[in-house]
Short mmCIF file of C-alpha atoms in Angstrom, two decimals:
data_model
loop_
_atom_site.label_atom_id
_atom_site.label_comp_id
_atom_site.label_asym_id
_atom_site.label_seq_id
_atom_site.Cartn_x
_atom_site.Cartn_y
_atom_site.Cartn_z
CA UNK A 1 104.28 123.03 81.80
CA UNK A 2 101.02 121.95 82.66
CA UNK A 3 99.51 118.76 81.26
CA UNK A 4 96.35 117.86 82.74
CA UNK A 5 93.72 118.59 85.86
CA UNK A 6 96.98 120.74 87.63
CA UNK A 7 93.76 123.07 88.81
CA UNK A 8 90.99 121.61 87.76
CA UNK A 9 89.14 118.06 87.79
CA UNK A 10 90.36 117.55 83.90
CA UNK A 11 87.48 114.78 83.51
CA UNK A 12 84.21 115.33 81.79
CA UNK A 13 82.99 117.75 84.27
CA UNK A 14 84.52 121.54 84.45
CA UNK A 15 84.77 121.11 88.60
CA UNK A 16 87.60 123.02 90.00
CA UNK A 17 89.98 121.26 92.52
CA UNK A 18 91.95 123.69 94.38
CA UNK A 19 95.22 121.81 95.91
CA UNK A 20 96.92 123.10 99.31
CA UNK A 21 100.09 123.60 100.03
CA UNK A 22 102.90 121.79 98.51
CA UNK A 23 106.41 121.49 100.60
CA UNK A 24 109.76 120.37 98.97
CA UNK A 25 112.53 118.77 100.80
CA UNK A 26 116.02 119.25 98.89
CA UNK A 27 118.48 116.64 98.27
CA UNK A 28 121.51 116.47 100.53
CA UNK A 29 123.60 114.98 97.74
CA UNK A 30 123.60 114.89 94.30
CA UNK A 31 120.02 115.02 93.17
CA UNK A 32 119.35 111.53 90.87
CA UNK A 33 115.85 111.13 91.81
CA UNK A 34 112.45 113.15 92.01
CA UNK A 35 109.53 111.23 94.32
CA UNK A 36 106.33 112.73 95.24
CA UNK A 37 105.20 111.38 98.30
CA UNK A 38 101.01 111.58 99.00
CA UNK A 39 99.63 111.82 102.51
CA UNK A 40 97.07 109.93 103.70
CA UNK A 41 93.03 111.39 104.09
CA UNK A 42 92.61 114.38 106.31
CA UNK A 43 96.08 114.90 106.51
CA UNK A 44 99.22 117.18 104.61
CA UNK A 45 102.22 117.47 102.98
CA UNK A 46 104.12 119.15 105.52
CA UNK A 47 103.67 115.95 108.51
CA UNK A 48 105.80 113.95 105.60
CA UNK A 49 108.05 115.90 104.39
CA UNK A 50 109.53 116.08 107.65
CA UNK A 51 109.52 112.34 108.17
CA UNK A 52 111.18 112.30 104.14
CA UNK A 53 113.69 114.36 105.04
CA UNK A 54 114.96 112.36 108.44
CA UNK A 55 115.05 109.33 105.59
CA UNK A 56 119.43 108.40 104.49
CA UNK A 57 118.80 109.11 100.84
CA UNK A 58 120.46 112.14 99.90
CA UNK A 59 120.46 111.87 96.46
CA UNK A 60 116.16 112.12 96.34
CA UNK A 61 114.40 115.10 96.03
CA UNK A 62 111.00 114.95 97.71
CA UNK A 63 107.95 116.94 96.32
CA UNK A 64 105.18 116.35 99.02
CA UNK A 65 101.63 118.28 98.03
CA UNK A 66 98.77 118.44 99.88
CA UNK A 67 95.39 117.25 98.74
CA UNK A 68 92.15 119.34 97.71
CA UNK A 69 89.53 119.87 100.86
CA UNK A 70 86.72 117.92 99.40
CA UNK A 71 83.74 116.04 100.95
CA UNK A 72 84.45 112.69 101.38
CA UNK A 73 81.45 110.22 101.10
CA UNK A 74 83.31 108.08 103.87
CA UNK A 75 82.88 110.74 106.33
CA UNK A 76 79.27 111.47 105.44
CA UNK A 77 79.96 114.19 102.89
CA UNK A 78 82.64 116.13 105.60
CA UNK A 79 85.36 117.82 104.05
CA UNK A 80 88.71 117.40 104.25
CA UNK A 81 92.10 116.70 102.57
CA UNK A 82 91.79 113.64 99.95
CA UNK A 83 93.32 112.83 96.78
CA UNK A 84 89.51 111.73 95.56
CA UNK A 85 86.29 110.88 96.77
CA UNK A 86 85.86 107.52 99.13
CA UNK A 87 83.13 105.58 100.42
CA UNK A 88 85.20 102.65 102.04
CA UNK A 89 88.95 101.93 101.66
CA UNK A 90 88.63 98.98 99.62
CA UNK A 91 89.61 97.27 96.80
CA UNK A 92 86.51 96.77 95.98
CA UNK A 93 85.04 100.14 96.70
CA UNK A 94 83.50 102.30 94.38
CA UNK A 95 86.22 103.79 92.06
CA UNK A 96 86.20 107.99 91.66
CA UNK A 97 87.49 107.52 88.27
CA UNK A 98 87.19 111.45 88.03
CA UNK A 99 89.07 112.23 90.92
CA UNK A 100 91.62 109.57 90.91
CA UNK A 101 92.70 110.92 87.45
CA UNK A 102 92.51 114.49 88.38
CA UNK A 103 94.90 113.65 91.20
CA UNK A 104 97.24 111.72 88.85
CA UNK A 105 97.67 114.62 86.39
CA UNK A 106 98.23 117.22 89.24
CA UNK A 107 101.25 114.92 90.29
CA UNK A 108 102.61 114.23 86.94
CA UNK A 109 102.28 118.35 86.43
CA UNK A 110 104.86 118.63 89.40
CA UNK A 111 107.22 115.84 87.86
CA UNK A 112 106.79 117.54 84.75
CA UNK A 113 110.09 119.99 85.14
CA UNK A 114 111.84 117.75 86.62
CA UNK A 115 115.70 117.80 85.31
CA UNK A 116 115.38 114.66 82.11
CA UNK A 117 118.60 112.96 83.80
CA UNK A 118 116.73 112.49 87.25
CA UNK A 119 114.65 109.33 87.63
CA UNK A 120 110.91 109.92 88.75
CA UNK A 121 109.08 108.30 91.12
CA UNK A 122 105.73 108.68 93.42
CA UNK A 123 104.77 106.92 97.01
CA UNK A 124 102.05 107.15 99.24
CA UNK A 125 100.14 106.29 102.37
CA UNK A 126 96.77 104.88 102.39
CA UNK A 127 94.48 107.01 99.92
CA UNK A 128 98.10 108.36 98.38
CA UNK A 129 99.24 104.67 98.02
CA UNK A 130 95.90 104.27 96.00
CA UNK A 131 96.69 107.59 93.82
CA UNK A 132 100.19 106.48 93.44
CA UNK A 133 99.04 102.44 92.10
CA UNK A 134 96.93 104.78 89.99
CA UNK A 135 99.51 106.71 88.70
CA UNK A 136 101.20 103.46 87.82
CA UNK A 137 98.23 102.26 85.55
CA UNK A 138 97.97 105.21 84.16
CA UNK A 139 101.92 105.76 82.97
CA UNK A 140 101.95 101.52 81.71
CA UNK A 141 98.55 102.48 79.52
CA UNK A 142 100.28 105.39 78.55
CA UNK A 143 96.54 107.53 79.22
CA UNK A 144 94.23 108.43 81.78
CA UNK A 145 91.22 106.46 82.63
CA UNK A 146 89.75 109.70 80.67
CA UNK A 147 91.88 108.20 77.26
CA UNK A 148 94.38 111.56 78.02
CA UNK A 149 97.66 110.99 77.68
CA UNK A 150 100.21 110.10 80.48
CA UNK A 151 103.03 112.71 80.14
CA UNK A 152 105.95 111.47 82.02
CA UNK A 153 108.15 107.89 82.34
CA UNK A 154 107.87 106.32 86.07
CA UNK A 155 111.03 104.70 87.82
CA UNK A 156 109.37 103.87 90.82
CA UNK A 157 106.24 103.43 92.95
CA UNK A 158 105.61 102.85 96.29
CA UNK A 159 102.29 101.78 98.29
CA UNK A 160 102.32 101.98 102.18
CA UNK A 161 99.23 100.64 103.13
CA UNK A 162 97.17 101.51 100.28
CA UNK A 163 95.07 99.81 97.92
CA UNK A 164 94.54 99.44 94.41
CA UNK A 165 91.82 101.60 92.59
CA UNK A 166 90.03 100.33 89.21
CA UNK A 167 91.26 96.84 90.13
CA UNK A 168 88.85 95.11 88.08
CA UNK A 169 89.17 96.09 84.97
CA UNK A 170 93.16 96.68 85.40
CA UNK A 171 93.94 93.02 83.78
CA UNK A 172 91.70 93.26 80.57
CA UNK A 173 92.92 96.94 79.99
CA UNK A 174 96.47 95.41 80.10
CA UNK A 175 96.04 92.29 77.84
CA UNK A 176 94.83 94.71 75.13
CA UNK A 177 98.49 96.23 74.84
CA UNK A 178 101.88 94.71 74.44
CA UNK A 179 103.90 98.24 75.18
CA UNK A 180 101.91 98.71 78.55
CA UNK A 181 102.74 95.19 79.76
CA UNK A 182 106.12 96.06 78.69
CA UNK A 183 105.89 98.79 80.36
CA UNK A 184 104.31 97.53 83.97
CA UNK A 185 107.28 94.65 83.52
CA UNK A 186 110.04 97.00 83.82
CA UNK A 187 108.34 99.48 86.75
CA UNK A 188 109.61 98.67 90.19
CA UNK A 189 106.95 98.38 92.65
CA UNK A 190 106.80 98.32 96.71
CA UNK A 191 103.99 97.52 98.55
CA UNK A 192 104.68 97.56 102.32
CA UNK A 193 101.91 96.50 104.24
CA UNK A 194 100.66 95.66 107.88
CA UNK A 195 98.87 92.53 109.36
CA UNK A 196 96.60 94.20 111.33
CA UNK A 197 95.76 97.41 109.62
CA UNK A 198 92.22 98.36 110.81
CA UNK A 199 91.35 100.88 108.17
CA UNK A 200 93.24 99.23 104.55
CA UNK A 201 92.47 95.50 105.82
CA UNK A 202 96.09 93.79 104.95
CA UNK A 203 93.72 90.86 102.47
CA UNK A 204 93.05 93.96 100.15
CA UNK A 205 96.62 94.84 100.12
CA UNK A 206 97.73 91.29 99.39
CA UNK A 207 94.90 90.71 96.30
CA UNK A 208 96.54 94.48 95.13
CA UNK A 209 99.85 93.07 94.52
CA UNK A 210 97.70 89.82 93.03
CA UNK A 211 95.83 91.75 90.44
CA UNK A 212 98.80 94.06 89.48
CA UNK A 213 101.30 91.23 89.03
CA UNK A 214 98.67 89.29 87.45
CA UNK A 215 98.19 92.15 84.69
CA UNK A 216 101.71 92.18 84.59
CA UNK A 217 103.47 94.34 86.81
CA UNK A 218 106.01 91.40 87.19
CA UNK A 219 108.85 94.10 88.84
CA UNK A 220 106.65 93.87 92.18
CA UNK A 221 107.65 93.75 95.76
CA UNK A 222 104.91 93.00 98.44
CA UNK A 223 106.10 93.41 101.88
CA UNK A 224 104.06 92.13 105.24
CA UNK A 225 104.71 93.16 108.62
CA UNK A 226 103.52 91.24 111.63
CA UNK A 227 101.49 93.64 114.39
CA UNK A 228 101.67 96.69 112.11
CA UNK A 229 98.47 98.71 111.67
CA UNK A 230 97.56 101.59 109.63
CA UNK A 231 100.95 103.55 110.77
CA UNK A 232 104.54 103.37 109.73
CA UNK A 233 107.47 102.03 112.04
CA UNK A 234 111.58 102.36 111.53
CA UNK A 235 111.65 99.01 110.32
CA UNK A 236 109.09 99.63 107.31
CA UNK A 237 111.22 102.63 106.42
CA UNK A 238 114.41 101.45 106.75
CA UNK A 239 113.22 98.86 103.95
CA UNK A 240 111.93 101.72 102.09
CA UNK A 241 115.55 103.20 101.80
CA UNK A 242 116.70 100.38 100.86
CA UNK A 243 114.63 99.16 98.23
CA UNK A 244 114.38 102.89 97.12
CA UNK A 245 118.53 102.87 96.87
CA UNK A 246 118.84 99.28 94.67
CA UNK A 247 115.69 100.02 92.81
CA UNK A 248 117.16 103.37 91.46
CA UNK A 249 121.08 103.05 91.93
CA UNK A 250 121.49 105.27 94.40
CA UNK A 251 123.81 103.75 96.20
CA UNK A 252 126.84 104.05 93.65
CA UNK A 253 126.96 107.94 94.24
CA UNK A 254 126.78 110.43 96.80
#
């Protein structure tokens, strides 16, 4: 079933967006959770879903897609892989409302089938850390930033040195709605983080986890790590699992 922007933009605009490859790693065990892991900018799908599937959690199926080739406004209008158009990664960057939702839906398309017993959940790196704090918004509003609406239930979400898009306006949005606060209070949230990331600076990863727990995503774990830049070491995964294992009960079956 296809919800929203699976092959095309889906905002006001009729602007295709063509996706690459997506790769699937299966579960070793008995499959209780679905996550769709994002890749950072000018990468793929296939570099992580070979990390994903060296990870001890059998029991999670990963679904890791590649990003449109698209020119990125960072880069001077070069294309290559991203989840939406970026001039700096910052919290307090301009927001590609259009292609951050366009992104969301394509993701919640390939969640969409998903068995209704398996718990859903979606992580990324850098720009897919932003989509996937997006996604969050988006599910707890229960809508788009385009007003259509959000078509699955989240378990999980996970940020590895990402940032949070539409920040300022996240908090009012919020306070207008008691089921999405209810909503952002029961979705368990990682964000892992470095000290010295040079390209997500670690103070816009910190006032992330601020402005979501201060708009009530109250089920929030913010995670630093001393002399870590914009990369991923053992220990930051090995904290994945096992936040990834309580947060979703996998650990009570194989």
């Amino acid at each position: 079933m296809s919800y929203y922007g699976s092959s095309s933009s889906g905002g006001r605009s009729s602007r295709r967006v063509d996706y690459g490859r997506t790769y699937v790693v299966r579960p070793k065990g008995r499959h209780l959770a679905t996550i769709v892991w994002l890749h950072g900018i000018g990468d793929n799908g296939a570099s992580w879903s070979q990390l994903l599937d060296s990870l001890p959690l059998p029991n999670i199926k990963w679904i890791c897609p590649t990003a449109a080739t698209r020119p990125v406004a960072a880069f001077g209008g070069f294309p290559c892989t991203a989840w939406f158009d970026v001039e700096d990664t910052s919290i307090d960057g301009r927001d590609d409302i259009e292609g951050l939702d366009a992104s969301a839906a394509h993701i919640a398309n390939l969640l969409s089938s998903e068995p209704s017993d398996v718990k859903l959940g979606i992580g990324g790196f850098s720009m897919g850390a932003a989509v996937a704090l997006h996604s969050a918004a988006c599910y707890a509003h229960g809508k788009f930033t385009s007003g259509i609406p959000y078509p699955i239930a989240l378990n999980a979400v996970i940020s590895l040195s990402g940032w949070l898009p539409c920040s300022r306006t996240l908090r009012s949005k919020m306070e207008g709605s008691h089921i999405a606060v209810r909503r952002a209070g029961s979705l368990p949230i990682l964000l892992s983080h470095g000290r010295v990331d040079e390209v997500v600076v670690y103070r816009d990863g910190e006032r992330s986890a601020e402005v979501l727990r201060n708009s009530g995503f109250s089920f929030l774990t913010f995670k630093p790590y001393n002399g870590l830049g914009h990369y991923t070491i053992p220990e930051e995964l090995d904290d994945l699992c096992k936040w990834l294992s309580s947060s979703l009960g996998l650990g009570r079956s194989r």
